[in-house]
CSV table of C-alpha atoms in Angstrom, one decimal:
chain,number,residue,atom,x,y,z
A,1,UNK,CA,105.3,70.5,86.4
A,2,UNK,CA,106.4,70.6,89.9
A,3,UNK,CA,102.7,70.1,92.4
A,4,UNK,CA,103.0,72.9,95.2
A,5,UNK,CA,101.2,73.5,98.4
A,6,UNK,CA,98.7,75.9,96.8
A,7,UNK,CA,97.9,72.9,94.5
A,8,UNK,CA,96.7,70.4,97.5
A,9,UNK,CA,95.1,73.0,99.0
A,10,UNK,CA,92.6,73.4,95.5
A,11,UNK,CA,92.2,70.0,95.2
A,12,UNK,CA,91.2,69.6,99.1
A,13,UNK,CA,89.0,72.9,98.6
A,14,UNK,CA,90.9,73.8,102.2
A,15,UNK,CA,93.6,77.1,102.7
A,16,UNK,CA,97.2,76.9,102.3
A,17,UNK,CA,97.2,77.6,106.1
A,18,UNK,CA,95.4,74.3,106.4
A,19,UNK,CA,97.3,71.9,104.4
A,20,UNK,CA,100.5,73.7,106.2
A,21,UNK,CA,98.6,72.9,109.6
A,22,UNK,CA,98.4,69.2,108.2
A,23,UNK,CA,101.9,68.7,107.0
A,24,UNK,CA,102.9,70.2,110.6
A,25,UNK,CA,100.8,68.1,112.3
A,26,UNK,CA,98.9,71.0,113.4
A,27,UNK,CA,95.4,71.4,115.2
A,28,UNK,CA,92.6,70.4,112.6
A,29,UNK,CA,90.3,67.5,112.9
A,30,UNK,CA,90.4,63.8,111.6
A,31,UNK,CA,87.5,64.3,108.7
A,32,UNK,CA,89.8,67.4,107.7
A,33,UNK,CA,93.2,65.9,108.2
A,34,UNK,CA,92.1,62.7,105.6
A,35,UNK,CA,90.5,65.5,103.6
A,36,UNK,CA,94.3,67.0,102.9
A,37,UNK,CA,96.0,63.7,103.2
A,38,UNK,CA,93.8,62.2,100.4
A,39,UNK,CA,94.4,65.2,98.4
A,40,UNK,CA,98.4,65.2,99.0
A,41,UNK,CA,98.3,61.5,97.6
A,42,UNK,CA,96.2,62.5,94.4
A,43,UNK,CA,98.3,65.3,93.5
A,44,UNK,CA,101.6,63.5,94.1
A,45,UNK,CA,102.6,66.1,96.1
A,46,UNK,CA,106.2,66.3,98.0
A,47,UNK,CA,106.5,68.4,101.2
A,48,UNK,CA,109.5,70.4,100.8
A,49,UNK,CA,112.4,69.4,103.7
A,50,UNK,CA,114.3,72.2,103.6
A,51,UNK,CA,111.4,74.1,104.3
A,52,UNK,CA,110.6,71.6,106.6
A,53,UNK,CA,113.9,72.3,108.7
A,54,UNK,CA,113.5,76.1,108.3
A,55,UNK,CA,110.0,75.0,110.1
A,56,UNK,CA,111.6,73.3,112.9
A,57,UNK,CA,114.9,75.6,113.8
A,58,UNK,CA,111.8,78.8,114.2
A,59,UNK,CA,109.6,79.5,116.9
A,60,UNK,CA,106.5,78.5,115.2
A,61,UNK,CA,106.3,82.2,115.1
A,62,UNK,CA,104.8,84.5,112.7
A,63,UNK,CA,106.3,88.1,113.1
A,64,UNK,CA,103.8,91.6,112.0
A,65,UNK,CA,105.1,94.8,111.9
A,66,UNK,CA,102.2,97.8,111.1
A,67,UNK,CA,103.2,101.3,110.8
A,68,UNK,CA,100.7,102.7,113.1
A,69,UNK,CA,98.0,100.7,114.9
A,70,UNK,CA,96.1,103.7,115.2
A,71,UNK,CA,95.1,103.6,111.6
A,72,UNK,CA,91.7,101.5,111.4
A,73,UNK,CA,93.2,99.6,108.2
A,74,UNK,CA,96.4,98.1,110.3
A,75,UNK,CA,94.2,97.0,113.3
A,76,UNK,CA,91.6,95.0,110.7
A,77,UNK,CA,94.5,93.3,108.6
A,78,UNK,CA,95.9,92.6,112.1
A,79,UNK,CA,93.4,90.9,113.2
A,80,UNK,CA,92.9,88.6,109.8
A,81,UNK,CA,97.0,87.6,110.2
A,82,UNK,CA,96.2,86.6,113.8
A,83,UNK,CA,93.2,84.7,112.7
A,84,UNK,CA,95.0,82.8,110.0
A,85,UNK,CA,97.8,82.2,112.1
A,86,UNK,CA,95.8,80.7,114.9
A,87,UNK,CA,94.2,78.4,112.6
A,88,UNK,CA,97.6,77.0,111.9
A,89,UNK,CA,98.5,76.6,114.8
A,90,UNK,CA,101.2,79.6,115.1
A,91,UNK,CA,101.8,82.5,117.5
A,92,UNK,CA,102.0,86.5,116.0
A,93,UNK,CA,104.5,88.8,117.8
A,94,UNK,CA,103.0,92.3,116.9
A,95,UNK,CA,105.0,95.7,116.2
A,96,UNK,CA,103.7,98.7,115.6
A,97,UNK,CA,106.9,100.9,113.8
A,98,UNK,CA,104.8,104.5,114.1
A,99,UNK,CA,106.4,105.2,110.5
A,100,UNK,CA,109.9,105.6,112.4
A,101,UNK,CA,112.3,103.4,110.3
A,102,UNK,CA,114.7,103.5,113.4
A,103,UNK,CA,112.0,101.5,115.0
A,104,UNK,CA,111.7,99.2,112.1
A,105,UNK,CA,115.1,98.4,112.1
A,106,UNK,CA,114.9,97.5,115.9
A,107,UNK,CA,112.2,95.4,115.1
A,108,UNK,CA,113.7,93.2,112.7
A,109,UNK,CA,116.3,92.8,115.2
A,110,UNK,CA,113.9,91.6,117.2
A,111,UNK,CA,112.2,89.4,114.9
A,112,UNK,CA,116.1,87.8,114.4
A,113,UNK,CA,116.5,87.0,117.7
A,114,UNK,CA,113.0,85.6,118.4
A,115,UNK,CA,113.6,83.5,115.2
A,116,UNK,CA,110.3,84.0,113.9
A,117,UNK,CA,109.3,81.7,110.9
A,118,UNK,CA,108.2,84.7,108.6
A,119,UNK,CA,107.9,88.6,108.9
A,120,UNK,CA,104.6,90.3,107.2
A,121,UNK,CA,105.4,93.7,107.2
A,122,UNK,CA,103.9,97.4,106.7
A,123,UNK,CA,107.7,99.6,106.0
A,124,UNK,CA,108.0,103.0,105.2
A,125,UNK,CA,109.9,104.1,102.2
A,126,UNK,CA,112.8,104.8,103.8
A,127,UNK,CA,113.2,101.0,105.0
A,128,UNK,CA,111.5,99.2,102.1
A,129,UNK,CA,114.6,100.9,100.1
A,130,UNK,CA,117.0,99.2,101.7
A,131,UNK,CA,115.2,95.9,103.1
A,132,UNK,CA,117.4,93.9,100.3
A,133,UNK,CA,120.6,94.8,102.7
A,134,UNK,CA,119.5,94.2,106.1
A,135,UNK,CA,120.0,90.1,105.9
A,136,UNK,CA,117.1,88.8,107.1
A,137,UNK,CA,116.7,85.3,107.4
A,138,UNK,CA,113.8,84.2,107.4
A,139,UNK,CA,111.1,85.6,104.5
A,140,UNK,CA,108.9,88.3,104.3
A,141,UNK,CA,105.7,89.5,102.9
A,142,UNK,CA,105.1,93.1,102.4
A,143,UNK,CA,101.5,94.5,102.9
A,144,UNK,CA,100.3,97.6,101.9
A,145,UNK,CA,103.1,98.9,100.7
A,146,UNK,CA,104.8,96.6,98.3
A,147,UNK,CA,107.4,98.6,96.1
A,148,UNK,CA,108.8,98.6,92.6
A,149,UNK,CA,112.0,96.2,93.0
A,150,UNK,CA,109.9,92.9,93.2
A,151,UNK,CA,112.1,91.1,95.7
A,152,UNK,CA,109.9,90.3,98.3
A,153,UNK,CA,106.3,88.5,98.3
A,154,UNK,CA,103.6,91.4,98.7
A,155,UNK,CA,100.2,91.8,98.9
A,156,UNK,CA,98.4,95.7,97.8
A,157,UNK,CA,95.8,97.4,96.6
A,158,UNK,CA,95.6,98.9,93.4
A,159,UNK,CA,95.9,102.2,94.8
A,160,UNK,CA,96.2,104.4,91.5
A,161,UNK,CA,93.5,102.9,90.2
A,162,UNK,CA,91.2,103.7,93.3
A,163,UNK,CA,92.8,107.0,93.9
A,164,UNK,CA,91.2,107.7,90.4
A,165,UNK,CA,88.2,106.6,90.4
A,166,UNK,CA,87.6,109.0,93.5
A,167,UNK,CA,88.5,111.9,90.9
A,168,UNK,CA,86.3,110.6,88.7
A,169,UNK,CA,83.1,110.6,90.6
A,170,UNK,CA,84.4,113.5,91.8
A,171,UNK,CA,84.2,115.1,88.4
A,172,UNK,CA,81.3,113.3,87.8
A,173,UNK,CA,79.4,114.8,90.4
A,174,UNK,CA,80.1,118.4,88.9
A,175,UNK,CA,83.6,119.2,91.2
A,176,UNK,CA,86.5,120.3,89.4
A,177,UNK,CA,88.5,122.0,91.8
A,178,UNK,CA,89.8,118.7,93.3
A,179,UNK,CA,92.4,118.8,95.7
A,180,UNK,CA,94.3,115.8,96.9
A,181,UNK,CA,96.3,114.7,100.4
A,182,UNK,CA,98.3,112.0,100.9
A,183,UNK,CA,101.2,110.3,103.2
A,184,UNK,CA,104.7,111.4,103.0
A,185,UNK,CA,106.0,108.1,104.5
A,186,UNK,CA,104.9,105.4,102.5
A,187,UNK,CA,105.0,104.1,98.8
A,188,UNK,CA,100.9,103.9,99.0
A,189,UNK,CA,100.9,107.4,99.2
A,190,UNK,CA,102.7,108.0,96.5
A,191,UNK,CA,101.2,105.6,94.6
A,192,UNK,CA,97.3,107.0,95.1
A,193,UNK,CA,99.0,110.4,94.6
A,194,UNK,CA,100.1,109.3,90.8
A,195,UNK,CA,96.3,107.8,90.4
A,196,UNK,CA,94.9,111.3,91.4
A,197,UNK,CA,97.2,113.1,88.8
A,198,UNK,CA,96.3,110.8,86.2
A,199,UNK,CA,93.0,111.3,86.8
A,200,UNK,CA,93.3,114.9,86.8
A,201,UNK,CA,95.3,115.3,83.8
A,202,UNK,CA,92.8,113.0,81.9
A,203,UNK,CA,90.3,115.6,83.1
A,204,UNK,CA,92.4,118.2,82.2
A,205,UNK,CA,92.0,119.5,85.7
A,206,UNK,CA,94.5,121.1,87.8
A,207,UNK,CA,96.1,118.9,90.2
A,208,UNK,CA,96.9,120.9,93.6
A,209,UNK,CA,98.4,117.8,95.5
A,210,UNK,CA,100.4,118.0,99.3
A,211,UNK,CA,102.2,115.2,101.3
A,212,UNK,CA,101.9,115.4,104.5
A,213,UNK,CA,102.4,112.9,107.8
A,214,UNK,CA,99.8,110.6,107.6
A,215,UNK,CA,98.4,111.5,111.3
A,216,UNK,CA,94.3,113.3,111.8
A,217,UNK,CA,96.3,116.0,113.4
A,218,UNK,CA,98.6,117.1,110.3
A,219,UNK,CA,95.5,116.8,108.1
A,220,UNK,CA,93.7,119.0,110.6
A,221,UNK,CA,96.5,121.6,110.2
A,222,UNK,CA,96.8,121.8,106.9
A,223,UNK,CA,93.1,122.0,106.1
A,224,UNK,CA,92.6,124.1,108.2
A,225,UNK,CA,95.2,126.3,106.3
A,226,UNK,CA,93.9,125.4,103.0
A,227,UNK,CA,90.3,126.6,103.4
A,228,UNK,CA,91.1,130.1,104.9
A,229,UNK,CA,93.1,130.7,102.0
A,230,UNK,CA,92.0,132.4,98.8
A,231,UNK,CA,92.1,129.6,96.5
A,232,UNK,CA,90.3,126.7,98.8
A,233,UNK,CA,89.1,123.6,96.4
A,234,UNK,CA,85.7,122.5,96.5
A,235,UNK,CA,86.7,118.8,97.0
A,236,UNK,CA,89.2,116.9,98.8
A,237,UNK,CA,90.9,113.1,98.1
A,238,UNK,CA,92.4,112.2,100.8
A,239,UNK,CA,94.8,109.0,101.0
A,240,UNK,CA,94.2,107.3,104.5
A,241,UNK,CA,91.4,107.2,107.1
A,242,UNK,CA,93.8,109.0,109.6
A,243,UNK,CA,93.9,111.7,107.3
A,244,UNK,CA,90.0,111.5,106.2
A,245,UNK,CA,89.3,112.2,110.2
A,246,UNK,CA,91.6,115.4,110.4
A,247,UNK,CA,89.7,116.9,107.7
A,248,UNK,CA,86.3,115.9,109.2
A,249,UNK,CA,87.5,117.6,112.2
A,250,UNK,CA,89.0,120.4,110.2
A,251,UNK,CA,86.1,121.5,108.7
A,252,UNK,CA,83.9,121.3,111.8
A,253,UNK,CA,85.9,123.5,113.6
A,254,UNK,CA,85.8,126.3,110.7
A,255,UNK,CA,82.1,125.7,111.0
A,256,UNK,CA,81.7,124.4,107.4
A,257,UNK,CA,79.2,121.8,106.6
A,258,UNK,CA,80.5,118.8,104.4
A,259,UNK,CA,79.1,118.5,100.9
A,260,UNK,CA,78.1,122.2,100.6
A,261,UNK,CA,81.2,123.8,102.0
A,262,UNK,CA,84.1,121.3,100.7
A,263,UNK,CA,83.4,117.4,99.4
A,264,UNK,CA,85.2,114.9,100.5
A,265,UNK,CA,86.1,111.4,99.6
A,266,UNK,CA,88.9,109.2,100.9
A,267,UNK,CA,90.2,105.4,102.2
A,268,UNK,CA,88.8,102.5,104.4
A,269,UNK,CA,85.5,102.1,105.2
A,270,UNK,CA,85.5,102.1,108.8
A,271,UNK,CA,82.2,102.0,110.6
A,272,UNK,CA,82.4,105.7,111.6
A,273,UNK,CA,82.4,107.5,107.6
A,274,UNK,CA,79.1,106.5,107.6
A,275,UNK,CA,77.8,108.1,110.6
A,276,UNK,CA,79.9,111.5,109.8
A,277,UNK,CA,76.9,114.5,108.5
A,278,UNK,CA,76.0,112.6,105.7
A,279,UNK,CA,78.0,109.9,105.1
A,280,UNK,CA,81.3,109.5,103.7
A,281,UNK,CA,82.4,108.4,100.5
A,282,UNK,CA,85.3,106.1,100.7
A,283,UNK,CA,87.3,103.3,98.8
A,284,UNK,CA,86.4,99.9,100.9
A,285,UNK,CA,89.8,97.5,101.1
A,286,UNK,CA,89.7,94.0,101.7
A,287,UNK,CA,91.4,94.2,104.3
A,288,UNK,CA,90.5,90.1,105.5
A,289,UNK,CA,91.4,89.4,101.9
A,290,UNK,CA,95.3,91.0,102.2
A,291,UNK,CA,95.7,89.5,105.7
A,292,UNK,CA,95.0,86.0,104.7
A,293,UNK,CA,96.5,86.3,101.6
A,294,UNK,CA,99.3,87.7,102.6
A,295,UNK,CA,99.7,84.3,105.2
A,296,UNK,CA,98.9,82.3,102.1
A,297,UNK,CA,102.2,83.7,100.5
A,298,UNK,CA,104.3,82.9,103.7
A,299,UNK,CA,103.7,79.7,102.9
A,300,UNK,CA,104.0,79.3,100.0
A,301,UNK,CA,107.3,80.4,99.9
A,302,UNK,CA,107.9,78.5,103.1
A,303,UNK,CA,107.2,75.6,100.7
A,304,UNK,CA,109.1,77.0,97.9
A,305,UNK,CA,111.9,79.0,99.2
A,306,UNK,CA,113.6,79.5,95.3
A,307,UNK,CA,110.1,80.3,93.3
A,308,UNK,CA,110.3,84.1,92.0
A,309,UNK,CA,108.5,86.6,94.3
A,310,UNK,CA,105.1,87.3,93.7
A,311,UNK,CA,103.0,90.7,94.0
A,312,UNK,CA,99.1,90.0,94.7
A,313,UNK,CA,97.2,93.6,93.5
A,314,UNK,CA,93.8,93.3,94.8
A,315,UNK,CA,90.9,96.0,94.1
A,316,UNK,CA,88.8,98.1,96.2
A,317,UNK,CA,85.3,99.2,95.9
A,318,UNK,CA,83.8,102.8,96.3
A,319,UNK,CA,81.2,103.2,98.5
A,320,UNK,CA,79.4,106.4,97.2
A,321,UNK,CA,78.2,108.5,100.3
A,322,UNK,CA,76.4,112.0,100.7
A,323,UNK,CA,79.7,113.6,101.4
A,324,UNK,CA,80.1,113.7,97.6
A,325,UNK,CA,76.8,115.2,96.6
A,326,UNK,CA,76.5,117.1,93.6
A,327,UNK,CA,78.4,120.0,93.2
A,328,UNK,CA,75.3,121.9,91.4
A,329,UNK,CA,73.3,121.0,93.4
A,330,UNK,CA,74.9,122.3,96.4
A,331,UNK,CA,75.0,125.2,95.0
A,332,UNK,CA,71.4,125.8,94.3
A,333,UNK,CA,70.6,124.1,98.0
A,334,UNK,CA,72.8,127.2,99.4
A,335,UNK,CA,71.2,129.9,96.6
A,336,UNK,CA,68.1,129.0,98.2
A,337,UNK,CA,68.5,128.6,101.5
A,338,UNK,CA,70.1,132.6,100.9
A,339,UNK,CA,67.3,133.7,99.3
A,340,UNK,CA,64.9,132.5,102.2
């Protein structure tokens, strides 16, 4: 059985971006550098040369492009790629697409000519679909949004699943009228969109889904729209934290109150959702964990240019908030306060 990088870096209980650093004769110290070395010797391991050469004809380079740096989630796996990537000793050239594919496209020309080692990249659906045909040479790791063809290292959350266990603490908490918003540019939105109607259906709710640009400011719009109609829901899952903060906003300028008027529950626990009325409840992502990760893959298939590509599905945790409060009692909070 052939001994890869991954494998040296178990059996010095150090990262792949280490023993890469190591093999590149990159910044670590001496006790750390024996550390590998030892381990490289135990395991028999063989540093691939033509990944090697790959190495040496790049920039030392690791190319990011992020849909929208806006978005809280972009700016904290950002920051765990540049972290990685400093510790081996590599430079980041960062890209923020706005969910344009045009601009995509002008960014992998851009990563071409700056010969970048590896691309980690955030595309919309419209690029991801034809990503195959664009000739790239040098390899890429998808984040976020990882696709059904396979052929391209990724790292994601298992968005379906935690789009549904939104709805069911939703239902849980006595909501059945459960309306859902999600991104109309990327495959995450469709994928917590599917979750949500699984969820409903296993409910036997009624799903009453939109897709929308995944901006605050199309969220507040349509909200805003939704609640002055006749048939408002009484809960909202929404897919992102951009579109989490148009509803907020949305509802305050209606002069609703979140739980009693409309609940709400959504993506990314970013230090503001708990400091919004009375908290909101979101799904947390590991949003270190799919940076480094996702820099772990790089190199591995640095390493191992011909292994099969590899999708890494990580979960996500809800953080239960007071935005969610019980339906029923809502209800009786507002019969009372009425009656007083």
């Amino acid at each position: 059985m052939t001994v890869g990088i991954k494998d040296v870096a178990l059996a010095a209980g150090v990262s792949v971006a280490t023993v890469s650093r190591v093999i590149g004769n990159g910044p670590v110290s001496e006790a750390l550098r024996r550390r590998v070395e030892d381990a490289i010797r135990a395991t028999g391991y063989r540093p691939n040369l033509s990944a090697r050469r790959l190495r040496s004809q790049h920039s030392q380079t690791i190319g990011l492009i992020v849909s929208d740096i806006r978005n809280p989630f972009f700016t904290a796996v950002s920051r765990a790629v540049e972290d990685a990537a400093y510790h081996a000793g590599m430079r980041v050239i960062l890209c923020n697409s706005d969910e344009n594919p045009e601009r995509e496209l002008l960014y992998l020309r851009l990563m071409q000519e700056e010969r970048i080692t590896g691309l980690i990249f955030a595309p919309t659906r419209t690029t991801l679909d034809g990503l195959d045909g664009v000739g790239l040479d040098f390899p890429v790791v998808l984040i976020d949004r990882g696709g059904p063809s396979g052929g391209h290292d990724a790292v994601v959350l298992d968005n379906a699943r935690a789009a549904a266990t939104l709805v069911d603490h939703l239902h849980a908490q006595g909501y059945r009228r459960i309306a859902g918003l999600f991104g109309n540019t990327s495959t995450t939105g469709v994928e917590r969109h599917d979750g949500y109607r699984a969820a409903m259906a296993a409910r036997g709710l009624e799903p009453e889904a939109r897709f929308i640009p995944p901006y605050a400011e199309a969220a507040e719009t349509e909200v805003a729209r939704w609640l002055t109609g006749a048939d408002r829901p009484d809960a909202v899952v929404v897919s992102n934290s951009l579109l989490l903060m148009g509803v907020v906003k949305a509802v305050r300028g209606l002069g609703l109150s979140i739980p009693e008027d409309l609940a709400l529950a959504g993506f990314d626990n970013e230090p503001w959702t708990e400091l919004v009325g009375p908290g909101l409840t979101v799904i947390e992502q590991p949003v270190h964990d799919i940076g480094r990760t996702a820099m772990e893959l790089l190199f591995e298939r640095l390493d191992t240019p011909e292994r099969p590509a590899r999708k890494v599905v990580l979960s996500g945790t809800c953080i239960v908030r007071g935005s969610t409060a019980g339906f029923r009692a809502n209800s009786t909070a507002m019969a009372g306060a009425a009656v007083r």
